[in-house]
Amino acid sequence: MNSIALSQVNLQAPTQLRLMENQAHIEELAHVYADRGSFHELPWVAYVAETNEYVPIDGFHRLMAIEWLHNQNDIQTDANTEEVEIRYSKFDTMSEAIIAAAGVNATHGLKRQKGDIQNAIRTLLEVDRIGFMENKFKLNKKKIMATVKCSARTYEQETKEIRAELERQRNIAVIELYEEGITQREITSRTGVPQKTVSRILGESNTHSAQMTQGGGEEKVHDVNFPQGDPNTHSAQMGQEDEQEPSVFNHITMATVAANPWAEFERETEVSTKQKSRKINLCDDELIEILSGLSSQQRTLALNYLSDF
């Protein structure tokens, strides 16, 4: 059995994945501890080498109850409120500690409230984005469910907003790559998005663009699923939007998170696809015949692509 001074435990650690603590529950636990001097299930505390601190993995409410009791002058008790018995572990990084804490309240303790599981999932994506995603735009459903210990129905509910945001980012990325003259096959290779999905996204984009052209009116840009116009203007709009709207990965913790863990992989993929490209030699008449069968937008993309050679 291990014990630790309560003052050594960081009760503000990012391993608390609930949106908020329940004060009424804390005080109820405090009275139980005052009477018994212990809890039936010991709090789980871990030492994190990365930050050189002790953090709760399970039992935030129990530890806060002891702290609350320690600060009360009108409650008489013989219970030790300065040192607490714990289950002890050690982790190298805060990320490991957070992952261990993600599902601890699934079967015991105060029932998780609305938003608690979503908050846990968002935090997991921060501390190990690659580990909990199948590709840059798709969550790893099986691993997330196993870590936070939730049902498929709960997963679908709690990740609805996250998946919608990732889908939006995926659509923007696909369209921007296509506008750069990248082929659908290369887009699939770079992003991990199936080519069938790439084709659907681009088809919807073309339909949207055609409808806007026929309408001849002005549109207020508020949803950038289908960007139009000058790419530089689009980039500026995206920059403003990023400053105004929270991202999936904006939740703050103490753990170290890579800005884009796929960056190195994407660079290698881009170099590889460029090396595989081959210059196609056509005579002028053949080229003119091919271009004449394309739309104005397609001719522009084709000429931009050929100019790279």
PDB file of C-alpha atoms in Angstrom:
ATOM      1  CA  MET A   1       0.000   0.000   0.000  1.00  0.00           C
ATOM      2  CA  ASN A   2       1.294   3.464  -0.937  1.00  0.00           C
ATOM      3  CA  SER A   3       0.562   6.863   0.539  1.00  0.00           C
ATOM      4  CA  ILE A   4       1.414  10.408  -0.490  1.00  0.00           C
ATOM      5  CA  ALA A   5       1.081  13.893   0.933  1.00  0.00           C
ATOM      6  CA  LEU A   6      -2.006  15.434  -0.637  1.00  0.00           C
ATOM      7  CA  SER A   7      -0.098  18.673  -1.192  1.00  0.00           C
ATOM      8  CA  GLN A   8       2.205  16.830  -3.638  1.00  0.00           C
ATOM      9  CA  VAL A   9      -0.638  15.886  -5.989  1.00  0.00           C
ATOM     10  CA  ASN A  10      -1.512  18.316  -8.779  1.00  0.00           C
ATOM     11  CA  LEU A  11      -5.300  18.478  -8.669  1.00  0.00           C
ATOM     12  CA  GLN A  12      -5.284  20.837 -11.669  1.00  0.00           C
ATOM     13  CA  ALA A  13      -3.573  18.278 -13.926  1.00  0.00           C
ATOM     14  CA  PRO A  14      -4.798  17.743 -17.525  1.00  0.00           C
ATOM     15  CA  THR A  15      -5.617  14.143 -16.624  1.00  0.00           C
ATOM     16  CA  GLN A  16      -9.008  15.429 -15.416  1.00  0.00           C
ATOM     17  CA  LEU A  17     -11.093  14.779 -18.522  1.00  0.00           C
ATOM     18  CA  ARG A  18     -14.457  15.742 -17.077  1.00  0.00           C
ATOM     19  CA  LEU A  19     -15.714  19.142 -18.127  1.00  0.00           C
ATOM     20  CA  MET A  20     -16.225  20.082 -14.470  1.00  0.00           C
ATOM     21  CA  GLU A  21     -16.239  18.650 -10.976  1.00  0.00           C
ATOM     22  CA  ASN A  22     -19.429  18.140  -8.964  1.00  0.00           C
ATOM     23  CA  GLN A  23     -19.146  20.084  -5.711  1.00  0.00           C
ATOM     24  CA  ALA A  24     -22.105  18.327  -4.082  1.00  0.00           C
ATOM     25  CA  HIS A  25     -20.466  14.960  -4.784  1.00  0.00           C
ATOM     26  CA  ILE A  26     -17.169  16.226  -3.360  1.00  0.00           C
ATOM     27  CA  GLU A  27     -18.812  17.238  -0.077  1.00  0.00           C
ATOM     28  CA  GLU A  28     -20.713  13.948   0.137  1.00  0.00           C
ATOM     29  CA  LEU A  29     -17.461  12.015  -0.280  1.00  0.00           C
ATOM     30  CA  ALA A  30     -15.797  14.265   2.291  1.00  0.00           C
ATOM     31  CA  HIS A  31     -18.334  13.273   4.958  1.00  0.00           C
ATOM     32  CA  VAL A  32     -17.858   9.594   4.088  1.00  0.00           C
ATOM     33  CA  TYR A  33     -14.095  10.002   4.491  1.00  0.00           C
ATOM     34  CA  ALA A  34     -14.565  11.896   7.764  1.00  0.00           C
ATOM     35  CA  ASP A  35     -16.529   8.951   9.168  1.00  0.00           C
ATOM     36  CA  ARG A  36     -14.473   6.062   7.806  1.00  0.00           C
ATOM     37  CA  GLY A  37     -11.010   7.542   7.375  1.00  0.00           C
ATOM     38  CA  SER A  38     -10.620   5.859   3.992  1.00  0.00           C
ATOM     39  CA  PHE A  39     -12.340   5.071   0.705  1.00  0.00           C
ATOM     40  CA  HIS A  40     -13.444   1.641  -0.433  1.00  0.00           C
ATOM     41  CA  GLU A  41     -11.560   2.225  -3.695  1.00  0.00           C
ATOM     42  CA  LEU A  42      -8.290   4.108  -3.419  1.00  0.00           C
ATOM     43  CA  PRO A  43      -7.540   7.072  -5.702  1.00  0.00           C
ATOM     44  CA  TRP A  44      -5.088   6.282  -8.480  1.00  0.00           C
ATOM     45  CA  VAL A  45      -2.123   8.671  -8.609  1.00  0.00           C
ATOM     46  CA  ALA A  46       0.806   8.514 -11.034  1.00  0.00           C
ATOM     47  CA  TYR A  47       4.224  10.107 -11.184  1.00  0.00           C
ATOM     48  CA  VAL A  48       4.907  11.676 -14.604  1.00  0.00           C
ATOM     49  CA  ALA A  49       8.629  11.825 -15.368  1.00  0.00           C
ATOM     50  CA  GLU A  50       8.164  14.331 -18.220  1.00  0.00           C
ATOM     51  CA  THR A  51       6.799  17.023 -15.903  1.00  0.00           C
ATOM     52  CA  ASN A  52       8.202  15.724 -12.603  1.00  0.00           C
ATOM     53  CA  GLU A  53       4.840  15.761 -10.822  1.00  0.00           C
ATOM     54  CA  TYR A  54       2.197  13.537  -9.303  1.00  0.00           C
ATOM     55  CA  VAL A  55      -1.170  13.609 -11.059  1.00  0.00           C
ATOM     56  CA  PRO A  56      -4.496  11.853 -10.427  1.00  0.00           C
ATOM     57  CA  ILE A  57      -5.462   9.216 -12.975  1.00  0.00           C
ATOM     58  CA  ASP A  58      -8.659   8.174 -11.207  1.00  0.00           C
ATOM     59  CA  GLY A  59     -10.236   9.721  -8.123  1.00  0.00           C
ATOM     60  CA  PHE A  60     -10.229  13.486  -8.621  1.00  0.00           C
ATOM     61  CA  HIS A  61     -13.441  13.831  -6.626  1.00  0.00           C
ATOM     62  CA  ARG A  62     -12.094  11.686  -3.782  1.00  0.00           C
ATOM     63  CA  LEU A  63      -8.863  13.667  -3.548  1.00  0.00           C
ATOM     64  CA  MET A  64     -10.744  16.968  -3.725  1.00  0.00           C
ATOM     65  CA  ALA A  65     -13.058  15.690  -0.992  1.00  0.00           C
ATOM     66  CA  ILE A  66     -10.078  15.136   1.310  1.00  0.00           C
ATOM     67  CA  GLU A  67      -8.741  18.584   0.445  1.00  0.00           C
ATOM     68  CA  TRP A  68     -12.151  20.154   1.120  1.00  0.00           C
ATOM     69  CA  LEU A  69     -12.437  18.316   4.442  1.00  0.00           C
ATOM     70  CA  HIS A  70      -8.948  19.486   5.431  1.00  0.00           C
ATOM     71  CA  ASN A  71     -10.053  23.096   5.034  1.00  0.00           C
ATOM     72  CA  GLN A  72     -13.206  22.738   7.158  1.00  0.00           C
ATOM     73  CA  ASN A  73     -13.010  23.836  10.796  1.00  0.00           C
ATOM     74  CA  ASP A  74     -16.504  22.785  11.823  1.00  0.00           C
ATOM     75  CA  ILE A  75     -16.245  19.077  10.921  1.00  0.00           C
ATOM     76  CA  GLN A  76     -14.682  16.910  13.596  1.00  0.00           C
ATOM     77  CA  THR A  77     -12.756  13.896  12.297  1.00  0.00           C
ATOM     78  CA  ASP A  78      -9.795  11.708  13.136  1.00  0.00           C
ATOM     79  CA  ALA A  79      -9.200  10.951   9.449  1.00  0.00           C
ATOM     80  CA  ASN A  80      -5.811  11.883   8.022  1.00  0.00           C
ATOM     81  CA  THR A  81      -6.405  14.769   5.604  1.00  0.00           C
ATOM     82  CA  GLU A  82      -2.745  15.545   4.946  1.00  0.00           C
ATOM     83  CA  GLU A  83      -1.614  12.157   3.664  1.00  0.00           C
ATOM     84  CA  VAL A  84      -3.722   9.850   1.537  1.00  0.00           C
ATOM     85  CA  GLU A  85      -3.496   6.190   0.597  1.00  0.00           C
ATOM     86  CA  ILE A  86      -3.316   5.653  -3.151  1.00  0.00           C
ATOM     87  CA  ARG A  87      -2.813   3.218  -5.968  1.00  0.00           C
ATOM     88  CA  TYR A  88       0.465   4.231  -7.565  1.00  0.00           C
ATOM     89  CA  SER A  89       1.811   4.148 -11.119  1.00  0.00           C
ATOM     90  CA  LYS A  90       4.547   5.824 -13.125  1.00  0.00           C
ATOM     91  CA  PHE A  91       4.414   7.190 -16.674  1.00  0.00           C
ATOM     92  CA  ASP A  92       7.151   8.658 -18.807  1.00  0.00           C
ATOM     93  CA  THR A  93       4.944  11.295 -20.423  1.00  0.00           C
ATOM     94  CA  MET A  94       1.813  13.272 -19.656  1.00  0.00           C
ATOM     95  CA  SER A  95       0.282  11.866 -22.845  1.00  0.00           C
ATOM     96  CA  GLU A  96       0.503   8.338 -21.429  1.00  0.00           C
ATOM     97  CA  ALA A  97      -1.122   9.482 -18.202  1.00  0.00           C
ATOM     98  CA  ILE A  98      -3.973  11.196 -20.066  1.00  0.00           C
ATOM     99  CA  ILE A  99      -4.630   8.102 -22.187  1.00  0.00           C
ATOM    100  CA  ALA A 100      -4.745   5.966 -19.033  1.00  0.00           C
ATOM    101  CA  ALA A 101      -7.264   8.376 -17.478  1.00  0.00           C
ATOM    102  CA  ALA A 102      -9.580   8.515 -20.497  1.00  0.00           C
ATOM    103  CA  GLY A 103     -11.837   5.601 -19.572  1.00  0.00           C
ATOM    104  CA  VAL A 104     -11.515   5.252 -15.806  1.00  0.00           C
ATOM    105  CA  ASN A 105     -15.022   6.526 -15.000  1.00  0.00           C
ATOM    106  CA  ALA A 106     -16.810   4.253 -17.435  1.00  0.00           C
ATOM    107  CA  THR A 107     -17.753   1.649 -14.799  1.00  0.00           C
ATOM    108  CA  HIS A 108     -17.428   3.379 -11.428  1.00  0.00           C
ATOM    109  CA  GLY A 109     -17.438   6.759  -9.742  1.00  0.00           C
ATOM    110  CA  LEU A 110     -19.780   9.615 -10.638  1.00  0.00           C
ATOM    111  CA  LYS A 111     -21.474   8.898 -13.956  1.00  0.00           C
ATOM    112  CA  ARG A 112     -19.925  10.810 -16.842  1.00  0.00           C
ATOM    113  CA  GLN A 113     -22.005  13.824 -17.777  1.00  0.00           C
ATOM    114  CA  LYS A 114     -22.957  15.167 -21.200  1.00  0.00           C
ATOM    115  CA  GLY A 115     -19.850  16.310 -23.049  1.00  0.00           C
ATOM    116  CA  ASP A 116     -17.359  14.480 -20.806  1.00  0.00           C
ATOM    117  CA  ILE A 117     -16.676  11.740 -23.352  1.00  0.00           C
ATOM    118  CA  GLN A 118     -16.355  14.241 -26.200  1.00  0.00           C
ATOM    119  CA  ASN A 119     -13.898  16.227 -24.096  1.00  0.00           C
ATOM    120  CA  ALA A 120     -11.899  13.066 -23.443  1.00  0.00           C
ATOM    121  CA  ILE A 121     -11.801  12.219 -27.161  1.00  0.00           C
ATOM    122  CA  ARG A 122     -10.688  15.727 -28.124  1.00  0.00           C
ATOM    123  CA  THR A 123      -7.896  15.501 -25.574  1.00  0.00           C
ATOM    124  CA  LEU A 124      -6.790  12.112 -26.902  1.00  0.00           C
ATOM    125  CA  LEU A 125      -6.571  13.623 -30.387  1.00  0.00           C
ATOM    126  CA  GLU A 126      -4.284  16.317 -29.021  1.00  0.00           C
ATOM    127  CA  VAL A 127      -1.861  14.116 -27.199  1.00  0.00           C
ATOM    128  CA  ASP A 128      -1.700  11.290 -29.783  1.00  0.00           C
ATOM    129  CA  ARG A 129      -3.387  12.465 -32.972  1.00  0.00           C
ATOM    130  CA  ILE A 130      -1.893   9.799 -35.210  1.00  0.00           C
ATOM    131  CA  GLY A 131      -2.575   7.044 -32.713  1.00  0.00           C
ATOM    132  CA  PHE A 132      -6.295   7.777 -32.589  1.00  0.00           C
ATOM    133  CA  MET A 133      -6.892   8.498 -36.285  1.00  0.00           C
ATOM    134  CA  GLU A 134      -6.846   6.159 -39.289  1.00  0.00           C
ATOM    135  CA  ASN A 135      -5.688   8.991 -41.508  1.00  0.00           C
ATOM    136  CA  LYS A 136      -5.511  12.762 -41.372  1.00  0.00           C
ATOM    137  CA  PHE A 137      -9.275  13.131 -41.687  1.00  0.00           C
ATOM    138  CA  LYS A 138     -10.742   9.939 -40.201  1.00  0.00           C
ATOM    139  CA  LEU A 139     -10.995   8.899 -36.562  1.00  0.00           C
ATOM    140  CA  ASN A 140      -9.923   5.438 -35.414  1.00  0.00           C
ATOM    141  CA  LYS A 141     -13.316   4.428 -34.048  1.00  0.00           C
ATOM    142  CA  LYS A 142     -12.254   1.067 -32.640  1.00  0.00           C
ATOM    143  CA  LYS A 143      -9.276   2.424 -30.706  1.00  0.00           C
ATOM    144  CA  ILE A 144     -11.158   5.436 -29.367  1.00  0.00           C
ATOM    145  CA  MET A 145     -14.032   3.276 -28.131  1.00  0.00           C
ATOM    146  CA  ALA A 146     -11.602   0.909 -26.418  1.00  0.00           C
ATOM    147  CA  THR A 147      -9.733   3.760 -24.728  1.00  0.00           C
ATOM    148  CA  VAL A 148     -12.667   5.831 -23.468  1.00  0.00           C
ATOM    149  CA  LYS A 149     -14.743   2.671 -22.893  1.00  0.00           C
ATOM    150  CA  CYS A 150     -17.985   3.663 -24.564  1.00  0.00           C
ATOM    151  CA  SER A 151     -20.607   2.045 -26.787  1.00  0.00           C
ATOM    152  CA  ALA A 152     -20.834   2.525 -30.538  1.00  0.00           C
ATOM    153  CA  ARG A 153     -23.983   4.611 -30.073  1.00  0.00           C
ATOM    154  CA  THR A 154     -22.276   6.897 -27.565  1.00  0.00           C
ATOM    155  CA  TYR A 155     -19.244   7.178 -29.848  1.00  0.00           C
ATOM    156  CA  GLU A 156     -21.439   8.299 -32.762  1.00  0.00           C
ATOM    157  CA  GLN A 157     -23.149  10.914 -30.596  1.00  0.00           C
ATOM    158  CA  GLU A 158     -20.036  12.272 -28.920  1.00  0.00           C
ATOM    159  CA  THR A 159     -17.924  12.465 -32.097  1.00  0.00           C
ATOM    160  CA  LYS A 160     -20.577  13.958 -34.385  1.00  0.00           C
ATOM    161  CA  GLU A 161     -19.145  17.482 -34.218  1.00  0.00           C
ATOM    162  CA  ILE A 162     -15.551  16.275 -34.491  1.00  0.00           C
ATOM    163  CA  ARG A 163     -16.277  14.106 -37.520  1.00  0.00           C
ATOM    164  CA  ALA A 164     -18.180  16.940 -39.222  1.00  0.00           C
ATOM    165  CA  GLU A 165     -15.241  19.286 -38.740  1.00  0.00           C
ATOM    166  CA  LEU A 166     -12.760  16.718 -40.031  1.00  0.00           C
ATOM    167  CA  GLU A 167     -14.977  16.121 -43.081  1.00  0.00           C
ATOM    168  CA  ARG A 168     -15.040  19.839 -43.770  1.00  0.00           C
ATOM    169  CA  GLN A 169     -11.247  20.034 -43.518  1.00  0.00           C
ATOM    170  CA  ARG A 170     -10.963  16.998 -45.805  1.00  0.00           C
ATOM    171  CA  ASN A 171     -13.150  18.605 -48.491  1.00  0.00           C
ATOM    172  CA  ILE A 172     -11.128  21.816 -48.406  1.00  0.00           C
ATOM    173  CA  ALA A 173      -7.830  19.912 -48.661  1.00  0.00           C
ATOM    174  CA  VAL A 174      -9.024  17.821 -51.618  1.00  0.00           C
ATOM    175  CA  ILE A 175     -10.302  20.845 -53.555  1.00  0.00           C
ATOM    176  CA  GLU A 176      -7.166  22.897 -52.881  1.00  0.00           C
ATOM    177  CA  LEU A 177      -4.928  20.077 -54.117  1.00  0.00           C
ATOM    178  CA  TYR A 178      -7.053  19.655 -57.246  1.00  0.00           C
ATOM    179  CA  GLU A 179      -6.853  23.392 -57.930  1.00  0.00           C
ATOM    180  CA  GLU A 180      -3.073  23.056 -57.779  1.00  0.00           C
ATOM    181  CA  GLY A 181      -3.271  20.589 -60.654  1.00  0.00           C
ATOM    182  CA  ILE A 182      -2.808  17.426 -58.592  1.00  0.00           C
ATOM    183  CA  THR A 183      -4.452  14.315 -60.036  1.00  0.00           C
ATOM    184  CA  GLN A 184      -7.132  12.441 -58.114  1.00  0.00           C
ATOM    185  CA  ARG A 185      -4.830   9.463 -57.696  1.00  0.00           C
ATOM    186  CA  GLU A 186      -2.118  11.648 -56.187  1.00  0.00           C
ATOM    187  CA  ILE A 187      -4.667  13.350 -53.912  1.00  0.00           C
ATOM    188  CA  THR A 188      -5.667   9.927 -52.612  1.00  0.00           C
ATOM    189  CA  SER A 189      -2.013   9.040 -52.023  1.00  0.00           C
ATOM    190  CA  ARG A 190      -1.295  12.269 -50.148  1.00  0.00           C
ATOM    191  CA  THR A 191      -4.421  12.475 -48.011  1.00  0.00           C
ATOM    192  CA  GLY A 192      -5.501   8.871 -47.526  1.00  0.00           C
ATOM    193  CA  VAL A 193      -8.972   9.804 -48.812  1.00  0.00           C
ATOM    194  CA  PRO A 194     -10.364   7.049 -51.105  1.00  0.00           C
ATOM    195  CA  GLN A 195     -10.387   8.052 -54.786  1.00  0.00           C
ATOM    196  CA  LYS A 196     -14.135   7.436 -54.957  1.00  0.00           C
ATOM    197  CA  THR A 197     -14.632  10.007 -52.198  1.00  0.00           C
ATOM    198  CA  VAL A 198     -12.231  12.422 -53.908  1.00  0.00           C
ATOM    199  CA  SER A 199     -14.300  12.160 -57.109  1.00  0.00           C
ATOM    200  CA  ARG A 200     -17.524  12.778 -55.197  1.00  0.00           C
ATOM    201  CA  ILE A 201     -16.125  15.865 -53.442  1.00  0.00           C
ATOM    202  CA  LEU A 202     -14.881  17.340 -56.710  1.00  0.00           C
ATOM    203  CA  GLY A 203     -18.166  16.506 -58.446  1.00  0.00           C
ATOM    204  CA  GLU A 204     -20.146  18.308 -55.750  1.00  0.00           C
ATOM    205  CA  SER A 205     -17.754  21.257 -56.017  1.00  0.00           C
ATOM    206  CA  ASN A 206     -18.241  21.498 -59.793  1.00  0.00           C
ATOM    207  CA  THR A 207     -22.019  21.278 -59.410  1.00  0.00           C
ATOM    208  CA  HIS A 208     -21.974  24.036 -56.816  1.00  0.00           C
ATOM    209  CA  SER A 209     -19.775  26.218 -59.037  1.00  0.00           C
ATOM    210  CA  ALA A 210     -22.077  25.668 -62.032  1.00  0.00           C
ATOM    211  CA  GLN A 211     -25.142  26.618 -60.012  1.00  0.00           C
ATOM    212  CA  MET A 212     -23.465  29.817 -58.857  1.00  0.00           C
ATOM    213  CA  THR A 213     -22.488  30.689 -62.443  1.00  0.00           C
ATOM    214  CA  GLN A 214     -26.040  30.161 -63.686  1.00  0.00           C
ATOM    215  CA  GLY A 215     -27.470  32.138 -60.782  1.00  0.00           C
ATOM    216  CA  GLY A 216     -25.288  35.135 -61.603  1.00  0.00           C
ATOM    217  CA  GLY A 217     -25.775  36.521 -58.127  1.00  0.00           C
ATOM    218  CA  GLU A 218     -23.426  37.211 -55.279  1.00  0.00           C
ATOM    219  CA  GLU A 219     -23.014  34.718 -52.495  1.00  0.00           C
ATOM    220  CA  LYS A 220     -21.988  35.465 -48.983  1.00  0.00           C
ATOM    221  CA  VAL A 221     -19.112  33.104 -48.181  1.00  0.00           C
ATOM    222  CA  HIS A 222     -19.809  31.432 -44.862  1.00  0.00           C
ATOM    223  CA  ASP A 223     -19.199  27.750 -45.563  1.00  0.00           C
ATOM    224  CA  VAL A 224     -15.942  26.987 -47.354  1.00  0.00           C
ATOM    225  CA  ASN A 225     -16.699  23.401 -48.326  1.00  0.00           C
ATOM    226  CA  PHE A 226     -16.489  24.494 -51.973  1.00  0.00           C
ATOM    227  CA  PRO A 227     -13.979  27.358 -52.329  1.00  0.00           C
ATOM    228  CA  GLN A 228     -14.124  29.541 -55.409  1.00  0.00           C
ATOM    229  CA  GLY A 229     -12.227  32.424 -56.966  1.00  0.00           C
ATOM    230  CA  ASP A 230      -8.662  33.477 -56.348  1.00  0.00           C
ATOM    231  CA  PRO A 231      -6.758  30.882 -54.262  1.00  0.00           C
ATOM    232  CA  ASN A 232      -4.988  33.696 -52.409  1.00  0.00           C
ATOM    233  CA  THR A 233      -8.326  35.207 -51.413  1.00  0.00           C
ATOM    234  CA  HIS A 234      -9.498  31.772 -50.298  1.00  0.00           C
ATOM    235  CA  SER A 235      -6.375  31.324 -48.167  1.00  0.00           C
ATOM    236  CA  ALA A 236      -6.943  34.705 -46.535  1.00  0.00           C
ATOM    237  CA  GLN A 237     -10.541  33.782 -45.759  1.00  0.00           C
ATOM    238  CA  MET A 238      -9.389  30.529 -44.246  1.00  0.00           C
ATOM    239  CA  GLY A 239      -6.845  32.334 -42.091  1.00  0.00           C
ATOM    240  CA  GLN A 240      -9.555  34.633 -40.710  1.00  0.00           C
ATOM    241  CA  GLU A 241     -11.810  31.675 -40.056  1.00  0.00           C
ATOM    242  CA  ASP A 242      -9.094  29.786 -38.185  1.00  0.00           C
ATOM    243  CA  GLU A 243      -8.740  32.758 -35.843  1.00  0.00           C
ATOM    244  CA  GLN A 244     -12.471  32.961 -35.187  1.00  0.00           C
ATOM    245  CA  GLU A 245     -13.560  29.338 -34.941  1.00  0.00           C
ATOM    246  CA  PRO A 246     -12.147  26.748 -32.514  1.00  0.00           C
ATOM    247  CA  SER A 247     -10.532  23.730 -34.093  1.00  0.00           C
ATOM    248  CA  VAL A 248     -10.920  20.093 -33.167  1.00  0.00           C
ATOM    249  CA  PHE A 249      -7.424  20.257 -31.739  1.00  0.00           C
ATOM    250  CA  ASN A 250      -7.597  23.582 -29.830  1.00  0.00           C
ATOM    251  CA  HIS A 251      -8.330  22.076 -26.404  1.00  0.00           C
ATOM    252  CA  ILE A 252      -5.397  23.011 -24.153  1.00  0.00           C
ATOM    253  CA  THR A 253      -3.369  20.571 -22.054  1.00  0.00           C
ATOM    254  CA  MET A 254       0.143  20.506 -20.659  1.00  0.00           C
ATOM    255  CA  ALA A 255       1.165  17.658 -22.926  1.00  0.00           C
ATOM    256  CA  THR A 256       3.445  18.238 -25.900  1.00  0.00           C
ATOM    257  CA  VAL A 257       1.567  18.026 -29.206  1.00  0.00           C
ATOM    258  CA  ALA A 258       3.017  18.156 -32.716  1.00  0.00           C
ATOM    259  CA  ALA A 259       1.552  20.939 -34.863  1.00  0.00           C
ATOM    260  CA  ASN A 260       1.082  18.567 -37.798  1.00  0.00           C
ATOM    261  CA  PRO A 261       2.226  14.992 -37.093  1.00  0.00           C
ATOM    262  CA  TRP A 262       1.628  14.056 -40.726  1.00  0.00           C
ATOM    263  CA  ALA A 263       3.903  16.780 -42.127  1.00  0.00           C
ATOM    264  CA  GLU A 264       6.945  14.555 -42.695  1.00  0.00           C
ATOM    265  CA  PHE A 265       4.850  11.772 -44.208  1.00  0.00           C
ATOM    266  CA  GLU A 266       3.119  14.229 -46.553  1.00  0.00           C
ATOM    267  CA  ARG A 267       6.436  15.669 -47.731  1.00  0.00           C
ATOM    268  CA  GLU A 268       7.780  12.195 -48.500  1.00  0.00           C
ATOM    269  CA  THR A 269       4.579  11.287 -50.375  1.00  0.00           C
ATOM    270  CA  GLU A 270       4.696  14.495 -52.435  1.00  0.00           C
ATOM    271  CA  VAL A 271       8.312  13.869 -53.444  1.00  0.00           C
ATOM    272  CA  SER A 272       7.495  10.249 -54.309  1.00  0.00           C
ATOM    273  CA  THR A 273       4.535  11.165 -56.517  1.00  0.00           C
ATOM    274  CA  LYS A 274       6.526  13.847 -58.316  1.00  0.00           C
ATOM    275  CA  GLN A 275       9.324  11.367 -59.023  1.00  0.00           C
ATOM    276  CA  LYS A 276       6.803   8.984 -60.567  1.00  0.00           C
ATOM    277  CA  SER A 277       5.430  11.662 -62.911  1.00  0.00           C
ATOM    278  CA  ARG A 278       6.414  11.439 -66.566  1.00  0.00           C
ATOM    279  CA  LYS A 279       6.388  14.091 -69.269  1.00  0.00           C
ATOM    280  CA  ILE A 280       3.899  13.313 -72.014  1.00  0.00           C
ATOM    281  CA  ASN A 281       5.091  14.277 -75.491  1.00  0.00           C
ATOM    282  CA  LEU A 282       2.342  15.422 -77.833  1.00  0.00           C
ATOM    283  CA  CYS A 283       2.483  17.285 -81.100  1.00  0.00           C
ATOM    284  CA  ASP A 284       0.722  20.657 -81.323  1.00  0.00           C
ATOM    285  CA  ASP A 285      -2.251  19.317 -83.305  1.00  0.00           C
ATOM    286  CA  GLU A 286      -2.847  16.509 -80.819  1.00  0.00           C
ATOM    287  CA  LEU A 287      -2.607  18.867 -77.880  1.00  0.00           C
ATOM    288  CA  ILE A 288      -5.037  21.358 -79.453  1.00  0.00           C
ATOM    289  CA  GLU A 289      -7.520  18.563 -80.162  1.00  0.00           C
ATOM    290  CA  ILE A 290      -7.386  17.373 -76.556  1.00  0.00           C
ATOM    291  CA  LEU A 291      -7.709  20.870 -75.093  1.00  0.00           C
ATOM    292  CA  SER A 292     -10.625  21.778 -77.354  1.00  0.00           C
ATOM    293  CA  GLY A 293     -12.734  19.096 -75.721  1.00  0.00           C
ATOM    294  CA  LEU A 294     -12.251  20.520 -72.235  1.00  0.00           C
ATOM    295  CA  SER A 295     -14.147  23.205 -70.371  1.00  0.00           C
ATOM    296  CA  SER A 296     -12.482  26.560 -69.743  1.00  0.00           C
ATOM    297  CA  GLN A 297     -11.632  25.585 -66.162  1.00  0.00           C
ATOM    298  CA  GLN A 298     -10.278  22.195 -67.226  1.00  0.00           C
ATOM    299  CA  ARG A 299      -8.113  23.778 -69.964  1.00  0.00           C
ATOM    300  CA  THR A 300      -6.629  26.158 -67.405  1.00  0.00           C
ATOM    301  CA  LEU A 301      -5.798  23.282 -65.053  1.00  0.00           C
ATOM    302  CA  ALA A 302      -4.327  21.244 -67.917  1.00  0.00           C
ATOM    303  CA  LEU A 303      -2.114  24.101 -69.103  1.00  0.00           C
ATOM    304  CA  ASN A 304      -0.965  24.792 -65.535  1.00  0.00           C
ATOM    305  CA  TYR A 305      -0.110  21.133 -65.133  1.00  0.00           C
ATOM    306  CA  LEU A 306       1.826  20.977 -68.410  1.00  0.00           C
ATOM    307  CA  SER A 307       3.701  24.177 -67.620  1.00  0.00           C
ATOM    308  CA  ASP A 308       5.283  22.398 -64.618  1.00  0.00           C
ATOM    309  CA  PHE A 309       7.265  20.343 -67.116  1.00  0.00           C
TER     310      PHE A 309
END
